[in-house]
Amino acid sequence: MAALHRQKRLSNALFALPYLVVFAALLAFPLGWGVYLSMQKADLFGLYGFIGTNNYVRVLNDPLFWQAVRVTLLFVATTVPVLVGLGLFLALALNRRTRGSAILRGAFFSSTVLSVTIVTLIWRFVFIPGDGLLSIGFEAMGWEPIGFLSTRGWSLFSVGIATVWWCLGLPMILILAALQQIPADLYEAAALDNASRWRMFSRITIPQISGTLILVAVIQIVMQFQLFGQAQLMTNGGPNGSSRPLVLYIYRTAFENWDVGRGAAASELLFLIILAAAMLQFWVTRRANR
Amino acid sequence: MKRLLLASTAATLFATGAQAQTTIELQRFFGACDADYGDVTDVSSAVGECGIITALINDFEAQNEDIDVEVTTVEWPGYDQLNAQLASRNAPDVVSMHYSVISDYTSRNLLEPLDDLLAEQGIETSSFTDAALAGVTKDGQIYALPFDNWTMLWHLNMNLMEEAGLVDDSGAPILPSNTDEFFEHAATFEEATGKPYLVQILANETAAYARLFYTFMLQQGADPFSDPTQIDLMTPEAKAVVEFLKKISDEGATTTDMDYAAAVAGFGSGEGGIGVNGTWLIGDYTAQSEEEGNALSDGYTVYPIPQLFATQDATYADGHGWAVPRNPGRDDDVTAAIGKLMAYLAENDFQWARTGHLPAVASVFEMDEFQSLPHRDNIAEVAQTGQSLNPQVLRQFSIQDIIGEEFNSAVHGDKTVDEALEAAQNRINDLLANL
């Protein structure tokens, strides 16, 4: 009997094999290979010897790395709440069964399907000096135009605006789906109790969709930590690295400077940062819900 | 059934014939312009880098019907993409390459030496200019077909220069001969026209800063790479250059916040007097000046960057070549086709020189057609004054990025000049110490 049970359990495991193979090939092996590379003197064309933690020491002693960490943390800390908040607001506003809502849902989601190249091109038309939309507007108002893409502070702000516009669709749709799962009788019962709209929102809506809000926040934290294309195409990380996120730092190090070992070390550190941030977010939200 | 068999045989023969065509994969920057030049084979009618190289390839294919050149256009400079292709052993057959990066690739044995290939096509190395040949020769072997030499220039809006009274009786522009005179001219220009003297690329690009820095260092007779394995930027000469670049910005003598595309368009639309940009724009701006109703109409010329520092007249120069990534599995017929393409490009170096670049083939300088091209007299001295960095310096594009980024922060006041120089030196030396 026990032997049959063991055999059954082994055959059950076979069902997970396809996923495990993909997981091992596309996640576990690259992660392990990345750790191995980070301890090598390496460029794209070969490995030139084991150097222990030297790459990590170089990365951790590099002021540019810490600048990129600060830029990335600031970016995540500002864009994620905006994405979750705006996504919630839009989902609440569009949670109706009308044709207008359906059209607007499609309109707000449409930016998400664009490639990063198109998104940055559109926003460059808005932000570039001279012929840019904002520049023309500023000149029409008699104000001094701002170099949105080339001024410290404004450059990261501009990348953030483009990112929120691009990424807003997914949070909105996920939260909308969660809102539509809330049983209508909860609201009917609350209405019978003469509950205010705010009370219904804070005591029914938010608790009912809290799981989705956590999911959206974690997805956005992980996504925004990986900011790359918008920063590279809109500001090239400038001026003076003030809009250079960690992934652009890694890319420059590994592909432009041919220092793949050091780039791999920075990648492993980014992995740890994302993991810690996502776990922290998860832990804090769970604790608050308890 | 008989018909079906005949049709199948014909289709098979046709397919076999198509397979017999040799394909060269060519990867280049210089932009994409297929909408305008996709079918153009009359090279003389093409204008600008993109137009001319596209027409040249079209013409080569028309002349060699058995060779198909598959062109991949990459965003300038395209080395990240090339590196990934080389790492995955999927590199193109021919690739555009700056002379200043060839050493990076030869140091990893990634390029084919072309001496034999060029010799088989009857191309003698003595036919190239000294500067071009030096740019592509590493350890005594040639690693690219030299195509041109280029440098940064002063593109002049003569309509605005005239308005500012900075034109002499012969109609030539009056250019400054030192940094003090530069600021006097800039103030005169701004007062007369209400516009900045220079149109510069100061946003989201690093190459322009580095090229100007090298030019003004050379003019002071200073070589920051006297040792090719490390840079020395803590010198009075380096400080003088960065302070000069900063003062240009502080005194409003330049446009600000313009990236490359905005600066090219900005000079073309008359947003300043002098566009600081490369040889490659001469053809485009000349064509624009020949049209009516624009800021450059009948009012464009171009000069080398004037000697603003005392020691010598010099300007930083680099060049474009065509390299062949190493591929032991490449078929002989592909190699032969590459040789034909190289011979064609060398033969038509004059056409490429119409862009504004200096020819790599020495005999082009003697051609009447070349000498009659507009403004070439003004810039002919670049052949003597143009100097490159020590070719033993590796990662010149990465170094360029670091210099551009740090000097940009000094120019915009985010760092002091000394801090920027020290940061640039530390970053470059860390890069070079860990190759």
XYZ file of C-alpha atoms in Angstrom:
725
model
C 0.000 0.000 0.000
C 2.793 2.342 1.030
C 4.753 1.416 -2.128
C 1.722 2.194 -4.294
C 1.296 5.515 -2.510
C 4.960 6.398 -3.099
C 4.640 5.452 -6.789
C 1.533 7.627 -7.106
C 3.348 10.571 -5.545
C 6.275 10.145 -7.954
C 3.994 10.018 -10.993
C 2.209 13.130 -9.727
C 5.528 14.935 -9.731
C 5.851 14.223 -13.442
C 3.002 16.672 -14.066
C 5.159 19.465 -12.654
C 8.144 18.438 -14.780
C 7.463 20.678 -17.806
C 7.253 23.705 -15.551
C 10.309 22.627 -13.572
C 12.330 22.229 -16.771
C 11.376 25.710 -17.940
C 11.974 27.106 -14.449
C 15.394 25.487 -14.254
C 16.417 26.523 -17.776
C 15.136 30.097 -17.764
C 15.373 31.098 -14.099
C 17.465 28.837 -11.890
C 20.343 28.270 -14.324
C 20.695 31.940 -15.394
C 20.603 32.971 -11.727
C 23.355 30.504 -10.891
C 25.325 31.457 -13.983
C 24.950 35.135 -13.044
C 26.419 34.446 -9.593
C 29.283 32.509 -11.239
C 29.921 35.343 -13.730
C 29.912 37.915 -10.950
C 32.974 36.222 -9.469
C 34.880 36.132 -12.745
C 36.893 38.660 -14.665
C 34.752 38.498 -17.784
C 33.634 40.322 -20.878
C 31.148 39.233 -23.522
C 33.773 37.198 -25.304
C 35.304 35.129 -22.545
C 36.134 34.478 -18.912
C 39.581 35.474 -17.703
C 39.776 33.968 -14.229
C 38.136 33.719 -10.829
C 38.469 36.933 -8.820
C 36.278 36.134 -5.809
C 34.273 39.080 -4.515
C 36.368 41.705 -6.298
C 33.527 42.686 -8.636
C 31.185 43.163 -5.673
C 33.781 45.305 -3.893
C 34.202 47.449 -7.027
C 30.454 47.868 -7.440
C 29.900 48.716 -3.769
C 32.740 51.257 -3.875
C 31.385 52.895 -7.019
C 29.580 56.193 -6.309
C 27.687 55.729 -9.579
C 26.153 52.489 -8.286
C 24.861 54.204 -5.151
C 23.607 57.103 -7.239
C 21.719 54.574 -9.404
C 20.322 52.901 -6.262
C 19.051 56.267 -4.984
C 17.549 57.130 -8.377
C 15.832 53.753 -8.615
C 14.465 53.850 -5.049
C 13.151 57.374 -5.587
C 11.561 56.307 -8.850
C 9.898 53.247 -7.307
C 8.782 55.179 -4.216
C 7.056 57.814 -6.346
C 5.693 55.872 -9.313
C 4.302 52.799 -7.509
C 1.923 54.709 -5.172
C 0.824 56.872 -8.107
C 0.206 53.799 -10.268
C -1.746 52.000 -7.534
C -3.669 55.137 -6.519
C -4.512 56.235 -10.049
C -5.302 52.651 -11.043
C -7.725 52.398 -8.116
C -9.283 55.758 -8.933
C -9.811 54.868 -12.591
C -11.106 51.410 -11.749
C -13.669 52.889 -9.343
C -14.667 55.546 -11.867
C -15.046 53.061 -14.704
C -16.668 50.223 -12.750
C -19.997 50.658 -14.539
C -21.756 48.768 -17.280
C -22.081 51.637 -19.717
C -20.724 52.037 -23.245
C -18.802 55.164 -22.223
C -17.017 53.257 -19.449
C -16.091 50.454 -21.835
C -14.621 52.938 -24.308
C -12.683 54.751 -21.602
C -11.365 51.443 -20.196
C -10.036 50.632 -23.649
C -8.570 54.120 -24.010
C -6.736 53.994 -20.671
C -5.480 50.475 -21.321
C -4.365 51.202 -24.885
C -1.074 52.859 -23.872
C -0.012 49.607 -22.169
C 0.148 47.719 -25.460
C 2.601 50.204 -27.010
C 6.292 49.430 -27.138
C 8.657 51.479 -25.022
C 10.087 53.036 -28.191
C 6.720 54.468 -29.189
C 5.932 55.606 -25.661
C 9.202 57.493 -25.329
C 8.825 58.969 -28.804
C 5.404 60.356 -27.883
C 6.673 61.839 -24.629
C 9.763 63.260 -26.273
C 7.392 65.262 -28.485
C 5.908 66.635 -25.285
C 9.133 67.338 -23.395
C 11.811 68.289 -25.943
C 12.911 71.909 -25.976
C 12.088 74.115 -28.945
C 9.352 72.287 -30.773
C 8.040 70.249 -27.815
C 4.424 70.638 -26.727
C 5.299 71.952 -23.267
C 7.982 74.229 -24.662
C 5.493 75.790 -27.075
C 2.974 76.136 -24.244
C 5.532 77.787 -21.960
C 6.562 80.212 -24.683
C 2.919 81.064 -25.403
C 2.477 81.899 -21.718
C 5.657 83.993 -21.769
C 7.444 81.649 -19.376
C 11.030 80.452 -19.638
C 10.935 76.904 -21.109
C 12.292 74.145 -18.876
C 14.763 71.572 -20.206
C 12.636 68.677 -19.020
C 14.947 66.006 -20.400
C 18.242 67.679 -19.585
C 17.765 69.314 -16.195
C 18.558 67.536 -12.947
C 15.301 66.583 -11.225
C 13.070 67.276 -14.187
C 14.627 64.461 -16.219
C 13.583 61.749 -13.743
C 10.193 63.446 -13.335
C 9.690 63.285 -17.120
C 10.637 59.607 -17.210
C 8.172 59.022 -14.362
C 5.318 60.739 -16.204
C 5.925 58.634 -19.312
C 6.130 55.480 -17.185
C 2.878 56.136 -15.337
C 1.104 56.842 -18.635
C 2.515 53.635 -20.105
C 1.950 51.309 -17.141
C -1.385 52.551 -15.792
C -3.521 50.133 -17.807
C -2.546 46.947 -15.979
C -3.247 48.167 -12.405
C -6.557 49.622 -13.579
C -7.683 46.367 -15.223
C -6.573 44.152 -12.320
C -8.323 46.344 -9.745
C -11.400 46.606 -11.971
C -11.557 42.811 -12.153
C -11.331 42.626 -8.349
C -14.060 45.251 -7.926
C -16.384 43.219 -10.117
C -15.871 40.180 -7.869
C -17.301 41.946 -4.805
C -20.793 40.512 -4.078
C -23.468 43.182 -4.633
C -25.362 42.075 -1.525
C -22.611 43.487 0.688
C -23.345 46.944 -0.670
C -27.127 46.337 -0.428
C -26.782 45.387 3.240
C -24.650 48.446 3.887
C -27.193 50.635 2.105
C -29.937 49.231 4.353
C -27.793 50.204 7.331
C -27.594 53.710 5.847
C -23.796 53.513 5.502
C -22.118 56.482 3.828
C -20.251 56.057 0.506
C -16.927 56.567 2.277
C -17.788 53.926 4.875
C -18.768 51.463 2.133
C -15.496 52.217 0.325
C -13.307 51.866 3.413
C -15.139 48.945 5.059
C -16.244 46.900 2.035
C -14.411 47.852 -1.137
C -10.861 48.181 0.188
C -10.925 45.006 2.358
C -12.457 43.041 -0.512
C -9.788 44.065 -3.017
C -6.837 44.262 -0.616
C -5.338 41.058 -2.030
C -5.401 42.523 -5.517
C -3.960 45.821 -4.305
C -1.041 43.924 -2.745
C -0.560 41.993 -5.979
C -0.639 45.199 -8.058
C 1.823 46.911 -5.721
C 4.238 43.966 -5.763
C 4.043 43.675 -9.573
C 4.675 47.407 -9.950
C 7.557 47.387 -7.457
C 9.239 44.600 -9.375
C 8.522 46.275 -12.743
C 9.638 49.773 -11.773
C 12.851 48.506 -10.190
C 13.650 47.275 -13.693
C 13.222 50.713 -15.289
C 15.441 50.842 -18.370
C 14.050 51.685 -21.804
C 12.323 54.943 -20.926
C 15.400 56.303 -19.157
C 17.756 55.203 -21.917
C 15.662 56.607 -24.750
C 14.410 59.814 -23.127
C 17.376 61.072 -21.101
C 20.145 58.514 -21.586
C 20.404 58.524 -17.798
C 21.421 62.170 -17.704
C 22.178 64.774 -16.822
C 25.139 63.448 -14.868
C 23.412 60.185 -13.989
C 20.484 61.890 -12.248
C 17.989 59.724 -14.154
C 20.168 56.623 -14.518
C 18.441 53.637 -12.889
C 20.189 50.458 -11.800
C 19.403 48.458 -14.927
C 20.894 51.188 -17.129
C 23.965 51.190 -14.863
C 24.243 47.422 -15.319
C 23.781 47.708 -19.086
C 26.449 50.402 -19.391
C 28.878 48.440 -17.253
C 28.401 45.104 -18.991
C 27.753 46.041 -22.630
C 29.374 49.440 -23.182
C 32.379 49.038 -20.897
C 32.640 45.290 -21.636
C 32.850 44.597 -17.882
C 30.406 41.699 -17.728
C 31.651 40.355 -14.371
C 31.033 43.680 -12.686
C 27.671 44.026 -14.450
C 26.697 40.567 -13.177
C 27.672 41.551 -9.635
C 25.471 44.652 -9.881
C 22.651 42.455 -11.250
C 22.848 40.134 -8.251
C 22.681 43.122 -5.930
C 19.641 44.424 -7.817
C 18.029 40.999 -7.468
C 18.503 41.162 -3.687
C 17.138 44.709 -3.538
C 13.999 43.787 -5.509
C 13.476 40.668 -3.433
C 13.829 42.631 -0.198
C 11.508 45.421 -1.367
C 8.814 43.021 -2.561
C 9.018 40.962 0.644
C 8.898 44.107 2.773
C 5.843 45.373 0.916
C 4.187 41.965 1.282
C 5.033 41.738 4.985
C 3.915 45.282 5.820
C 0.603 44.912 3.999
C -0.134 41.504 5.516
C 0.657 42.823 8.963
C -1.586 45.846 8.463
C -4.438 43.613 7.341
C -4.229 41.395 10.390
C 0.711 15.137 -64.580
C 3.415 15.906 -67.110
C 2.706 19.588 -66.764
C 2.844 19.304 -63.009
C 6.237 17.604 -63.180
C 7.577 20.237 -65.568
C 6.282 23.026 -63.362
C 7.816 21.393 -60.281
C 11.161 21.000 -62.044
C 11.101 24.621 -63.172
C 10.241 25.773 -59.661
C 13.057 23.670 -58.227
C 15.533 25.066 -60.751
C 14.343 28.588 -60.002
C 14.714 27.981 -56.282
C 18.187 26.498 -56.795
C 19.119 29.537 -58.865
C 17.883 31.832 -56.103
C 19.914 29.893 -53.543
C 23.029 30.326 -55.679
C 22.870 34.062 -55.039
C 25.461 35.120 -52.500
C 24.211 37.133 -49.556
C 26.292 39.594 -47.571
C 24.904 40.761 -44.248
C 25.924 44.375 -43.797
C 25.253 46.268 -40.587
C 25.670 50.007 -40.397
C 24.729 53.241 -38.640
C 24.220 56.466 -40.725
C 20.422 56.268 -40.328
C 17.532 54.787 -42.281
C 16.015 56.479 -45.341
C 14.477 53.693 -47.414
C 11.364 55.774 -48.032
C 13.459 58.289 -49.988
C 16.326 56.185 -51.295
C 15.160 52.562 -51.146
C 15.201 52.184 -54.943
C 17.734 54.858 -55.903
C 20.765 53.590 -57.806
C 21.876 56.950 -59.187
C 24.343 57.735 -56.417
C 25.043 61.232 -57.707
C 21.452 62.221 -56.967
C 21.666 61.190 -53.312
C 22.348 63.647 -50.490
C 23.595 63.091 -46.949
C 25.192 60.084 -45.274
C 22.095 57.927 -45.280
C 21.058 58.766 -48.824
C 24.510 58.209 -50.289
C 25.298 54.930 -48.523
C 21.840 53.572 -49.362
C 22.243 54.506 -53.026
C 25.779 53.059 -53.075
C 24.570 49.686 -51.817
C 21.643 49.734 -54.264
C 24.028 50.510 -57.116
C 26.432 47.764 -56.048
C 23.587 45.232 -56.057
C 22.452 46.429 -59.475
C 25.973 45.964 -60.835
C 26.384 42.549 -59.157
C 23.143 40.700 -59.672
C 24.551 37.560 -58.094
C 25.172 39.371 -54.807
C 22.461 40.356 -52.374
C 23.412 42.820 -49.643
C 21.094 42.530 -46.666
C 21.399 45.797 -44.773
C 20.628 46.127 -41.070
C 20.517 49.700 -39.837
C 21.417 50.221 -36.196
C 21.093 53.245 -33.992
C 24.427 55.075 -33.775
C 26.959 53.772 -32.918
C 25.518 50.241 -32.665
C 28.441 48.625 -30.834
C 26.276 47.199 -28.042
C 24.297 45.303 -30.650
C 27.457 44.211 -32.442
C 28.960 42.997 -29.164
C 25.896 40.868 -28.477
C 26.047 39.484 -32.018
C 29.740 38.679 -31.704
C 29.162 37.012 -28.333
C 26.428 34.834 -29.828
C 28.544 34.106 -32.936
C 25.917 35.777 -35.092
C 27.814 38.810 -36.315
C 27.184 40.392 -39.723
C 29.673 39.964 -42.569
C 30.478 43.648 -42.872
C 29.998 46.323 -40.238
C 30.565 50.071 -40.069
C 33.141 50.917 -37.434
C 34.929 53.993 -36.108
C 38.704 53.808 -36.297
C 38.794 54.638 -32.577
C 37.118 51.356 -31.566
C 38.915 48.948 -33.893
C 41.567 48.277 -31.230
C 38.876 47.069 -28.818
C 37.857 44.352 -31.253
C 41.313 43.400 -32.477
C 42.437 43.042 -28.849
C 39.916 40.180 -28.582
C 40.719 38.787 -32.033
C 37.205 39.503 -33.291
C 38.001 41.006 -36.701
C 39.442 39.529 -39.880
C 42.639 41.110 -41.160
C 41.831 42.438 -44.626
C 45.283 42.759 -46.204
C 44.890 39.699 -48.439
C 41.270 40.421 -49.317
C 42.082 43.972 -50.399
C 45.173 42.805 -52.313
C 43.077 40.234 -54.206
C 40.802 43.054 -55.317
C 43.769 45.115 -56.472
C 43.329 47.694 -53.709
C 46.764 48.983 -52.756
C 47.140 50.243 -49.234
C 49.263 53.077 -50.590
C 46.117 54.444 -52.226
C 44.738 55.516 -48.830
C 45.610 58.718 -47.011
C 48.090 58.364 -44.162
C 45.465 59.329 -41.582
C 42.957 56.783 -42.899
C 45.510 53.992 -43.163
C 46.819 54.666 -39.660
C 43.255 54.522 -38.353
C 42.636 50.981 -39.595
C 46.103 49.482 -39.133
C 46.787 47.583 -35.920
C 50.010 45.645 -35.335
C 50.905 45.991 -38.993
C 47.652 44.586 -40.348
C 44.608 46.300 -41.831
C 41.363 45.542 -40.010
C 38.883 47.691 -41.944
C 38.445 49.330 -45.297
C 39.011 53.008 -44.511
C 36.109 55.072 -45.816
C 36.671 58.595 -44.530
C 38.089 60.886 -41.890
C 35.775 63.188 -40.009
C 36.008 65.938 -37.475
C 33.877 68.508 -35.686
C 33.465 71.800 -37.551
C 31.890 75.202 -37.229
C 28.855 75.312 -39.530
C 28.081 78.990 -40.085
C 24.779 80.734 -40.708
C 26.170 83.563 -42.831
C 22.862 85.424 -42.861
C 23.048 85.830 -39.084
C 26.829 86.410 -39.119
C 26.273 89.262 -41.584
C 23.529 90.706 -39.395
C 26.027 90.680 -36.531
C 28.706 92.387 -38.642
C 31.004 89.366 -38.321
C 31.757 89.165 -42.045
C 34.738 90.819 -43.730
C 34.819 92.731 -47.013
C 35.496 89.581 -49.018
C 32.366 87.991 -47.590
C 34.293 85.578 -45.364
C 33.231 85.156 -41.744
C 35.313 86.822 -39.051
C 36.207 84.061 -36.599
C 37.853 84.407 -33.199
C 41.523 83.571 -32.788
C 41.529 83.140 -28.996
C 39.067 82.567 -26.188
C 38.776 86.255 -25.262
C 37.902 87.136 -28.825
C 35.413 84.263 -28.821
C 33.407 85.908 -26.033
C 33.655 89.346 -27.684
C 32.219 87.886 -30.893
C 29.558 86.008 -28.968
C 28.445 89.226 -27.217
C 28.400 91.149 -30.520
C 26.393 88.382 -32.155
C 23.857 88.143 -29.357
C 23.420 91.924 -29.243
C 22.785 92.149 -32.993
C 20.637 89.086 -33.530
C 19.190 88.311 -30.095
C 20.353 84.750 -30.582
C 23.163 82.692 -29.076
C 26.460 82.488 -30.943
C 26.706 78.685 -30.847
C 24.204 75.898 -31.416
C 25.636 72.983 -29.419
C 24.606 69.465 -28.462
C 24.539 69.755 -24.698
C 21.753 67.359 -23.714
C 21.704 63.570 -23.542
C 24.831 63.174 -25.611
C 28.424 62.866 -24.589
C 30.423 62.638 -27.796
C 30.402 66.364 -28.581
C 31.927 67.290 -25.207
C 34.703 64.742 -25.602
C 35.521 65.782 -29.177
C 35.728 69.457 -28.227
C 37.811 68.598 -25.167
C 40.306 66.596 -27.243
C 40.436 69.379 -29.860
C 41.258 72.108 -27.328
C 43.745 69.837 -25.527
C 45.489 69.201 -28.845
C 45.526 72.949 -29.511
C 47.475 73.338 -26.255
C 49.859 70.560 -27.264
C 48.641 68.416 -24.366
C 48.027 64.683 -24.601
C 45.938 63.337 -21.706
C 46.921 59.822 -22.809
C 50.687 60.081 -22.856
C 50.354 56.703 -21.126
C 47.633 54.821 -23.056
C 46.641 52.838 -19.955
C 45.645 55.872 -17.907
C 44.409 59.413 -18.362
C 45.805 62.496 -16.695
C 43.163 65.181 -16.317
C 44.569 67.019 -13.310
C 46.471 69.410 -15.541
C 46.177 73.173 -16.157
C 45.396 72.458 -19.823
C 42.441 70.201 -19.018
C 41.124 72.694 -16.465
C 41.426 75.538 -18.984
C 39.321 73.625 -21.516
C 36.516 72.726 -19.094
C 36.439 76.266 -17.699
C 36.156 77.572 -21.259
C 33.271 75.178 -22.035
C 31.537 76.204 -18.821
C 31.992 79.919 -19.510
C 30.381 79.492 -22.944
C 27.287 78.191 -21.203
C 27.408 80.612 -18.259
C 27.626 83.643 -20.558
C 24.714 82.483 -22.705
C 26.899 82.085 -25.780
C 25.216 78.806 -26.658
C 21.822 77.200 -26.977
C 21.059 74.919 -24.056
C 19.076 71.729 -23.576
C 19.399 70.626 -27.198
C 20.082 66.984 -27.908
C 21.658 65.877 -31.199
C 18.500 65.980 -33.294
C 17.373 69.296 -31.802
C 20.803 70.851 -32.407
C 20.887 69.741 -36.059
C 17.378 71.101 -36.632
C 18.058 74.169 -34.497
C 20.990 75.320 -36.601
C 18.996 74.629 -39.772
C 16.165 76.802 -38.510
C 18.434 79.688 -37.531
C 18.371 79.382 -33.756
C 22.003 80.451 -33.510
C 24.964 81.497 -35.577
C 27.360 78.569 -35.473
C 26.404 74.917 -35.381
C 29.141 72.880 -33.719
C 28.769 69.570 -35.473
C 30.536 67.137 -37.759
C 31.693 66.940 -41.364
C 28.750 64.669 -42.146
C 26.284 67.571 -42.203
C 28.003 69.646 -44.896
C 26.085 67.986 -47.715
C 22.718 68.365 -46.008
C 23.229 71.996 -44.979
C 24.621 72.886 -48.408
C 21.526 71.379 -50.030
C 19.321 73.327 -47.616
C 21.158 76.574 -48.373
C 20.467 76.091 -52.079
C 16.720 76.100 -51.432
C 14.660 79.250 -51.010
C 12.871 80.409 -47.914
C 14.819 78.926 -45.034
C 17.251 80.218 -42.426
C 20.300 79.040 -44.398
C 19.133 80.128 -47.873
C 22.161 81.434 -49.736
C 23.893 81.846 -46.401
C 25.811 78.764 -45.305
C 29.481 77.983 -45.047
C 31.673 75.817 -42.878
C 35.138 76.093 -41.302
C 37.295 73.992 -39.020
C 37.040 74.820 -35.322
C 39.350 77.850 -35.083
C 42.550 77.760 -33.113
C 41.461 79.274 -29.787
C 44.434 78.111 -27.707
C 47.957 79.285 -28.411
C 50.215 76.296 -29.061
C 49.119 74.764 -32.364
C 46.274 74.587 -34.860
C 44.812 71.134 -34.314
C 41.494 69.366 -34.274
C 40.419 65.947 -33.060
C 39.633 63.584 -35.949
C 38.362 60.049 -36.274
C 37.047 58.063 -39.227
C 34.618 55.434 -40.455
C 35.686 52.110 -41.871
C 34.126 48.816 -42.927
C 35.265 45.884 -40.806
C 34.677 42.171 -41.272
C 33.914 40.258 -38.047
C 35.819 36.993 -37.739
C 33.805 33.976 -38.834
C 35.749 30.766 -39.516
C 32.665 29.230 -41.137
C 32.205 31.937 -43.760
C 31.923 30.542 -47.297
C 34.569 31.491 -49.834
C 31.969 32.943 -52.185
C 30.742 35.257 -49.396
C 34.314 36.335 -48.722
C 34.809 36.995 -52.426
C 31.577 39.023 -52.506
C 32.777 41.042 -49.516
C 35.985 41.744 -51.450
C 33.945 43.011 -54.396
C 31.916 45.241 -52.101
C 35.087 46.647 -50.532
C 36.518 47.384 -53.978
C 33.281 49.091 -55.018
C 33.202 51.249 -51.868
C 36.842 52.256 -52.313
C 36.250 53.108 -55.984
C 33.298 55.287 -55.011
C 34.920 57.067 -52.099
C 34.338 60.364 -53.897
C 30.590 59.841 -53.667
C 30.903 59.291 -49.933
C 33.077 62.397 -49.647
C 30.109 64.417 -50.937
C 28.626 64.003 -47.441
C 31.318 66.337 -46.172
C 33.684 63.690 -44.838
C 37.293 63.800 -45.913
C 38.063 61.008 -48.377
C 40.094 58.002 -47.286
C 41.337 57.394 -50.846
C 44.107 59.911 -51.479
C 43.426 60.327 -55.212
C 39.941 61.728 -54.494
C 41.568 64.903 -53.194
C 42.984 65.452 -56.699
C 39.665 64.963 -58.508
C 38.162 68.053 -60.101
C 34.722 66.949 -58.932
C 35.929 66.848 -55.353
C 37.740 70.158 -55.543
C 34.665 71.809 -56.981
C 32.442 70.633 -54.120
C 31.257 73.593 -52.018
C 33.307 74.672 -48.978
C 36.001 71.992 -49.368
C 38.695 74.679 -49.653
C 37.717 76.000 -46.242
C 38.197 72.664 -44.523
C 41.099 71.248 -46.542
C 43.529 72.088 -43.717
C 41.877 69.407 -41.546
C 43.887 66.852 -43.527
C 46.968 68.339 -41.832
C 45.568 69.504 -38.508
C 43.381 66.465 -37.755
C 44.758 64.202 -35.021
C 43.329 61.146 -33.329
C 43.900 59.812 -29.835
C 46.732 57.370 -29.267
C 45.381 54.234 -31.029
C 46.590 52.085 -28.127
C 43.931 53.648 -25.915
C 41.160 51.084 -25.513
C 37.431 51.688 -24.816
C 37.514 55.122 -26.435
C 33.712 55.241 -26.703
C 33.296 54.436 -23.004
C 35.879 57.085 -22.177
C 34.004 59.534 -24.372
C 30.825 58.832 -22.387
C 32.547 59.410 -19.064
C 34.174 62.658 -20.216
C 30.901 63.903 -21.675
C 28.910 63.065 -18.569
C 31.325 64.598 -16.075
C 32.005 67.734 -18.120
C 28.296 68.193 -18.646
C 27.877 68.265 -14.881
C 30.631 70.913 -14.637
C 29.100 73.017 -17.409
C 25.682 72.899 -15.739
C 27.119 73.679 -12.312
C 26.271 70.331 -10.722
C 29.983 69.847 -9.957
C 32.930 72.195 -9.805
C 35.417 71.951 -12.661
C 37.967 70.310 -10.358
C 35.435 67.771 -9.065
C 34.368 66.878 -12.592
C 37.948 66.442 -13.776
C 38.836 64.293 -10.781
C 35.692 62.158 -11.139
C 36.324 61.662 -14.859
C 39.944 60.711 -14.234
C 39.030 58.215 -11.503
C 36.291 56.592 -13.571
C 38.405 56.312 -16.730
C 41.419 54.952 -14.882
C 39.249 52.406 -13.060
C 37.856 51.331 -16.451
C 41.286 51.007 -18.048
C 42.776 49.244 -15.030
C 40.197 46.466 -15.251
C 40.208 45.514 -18.926
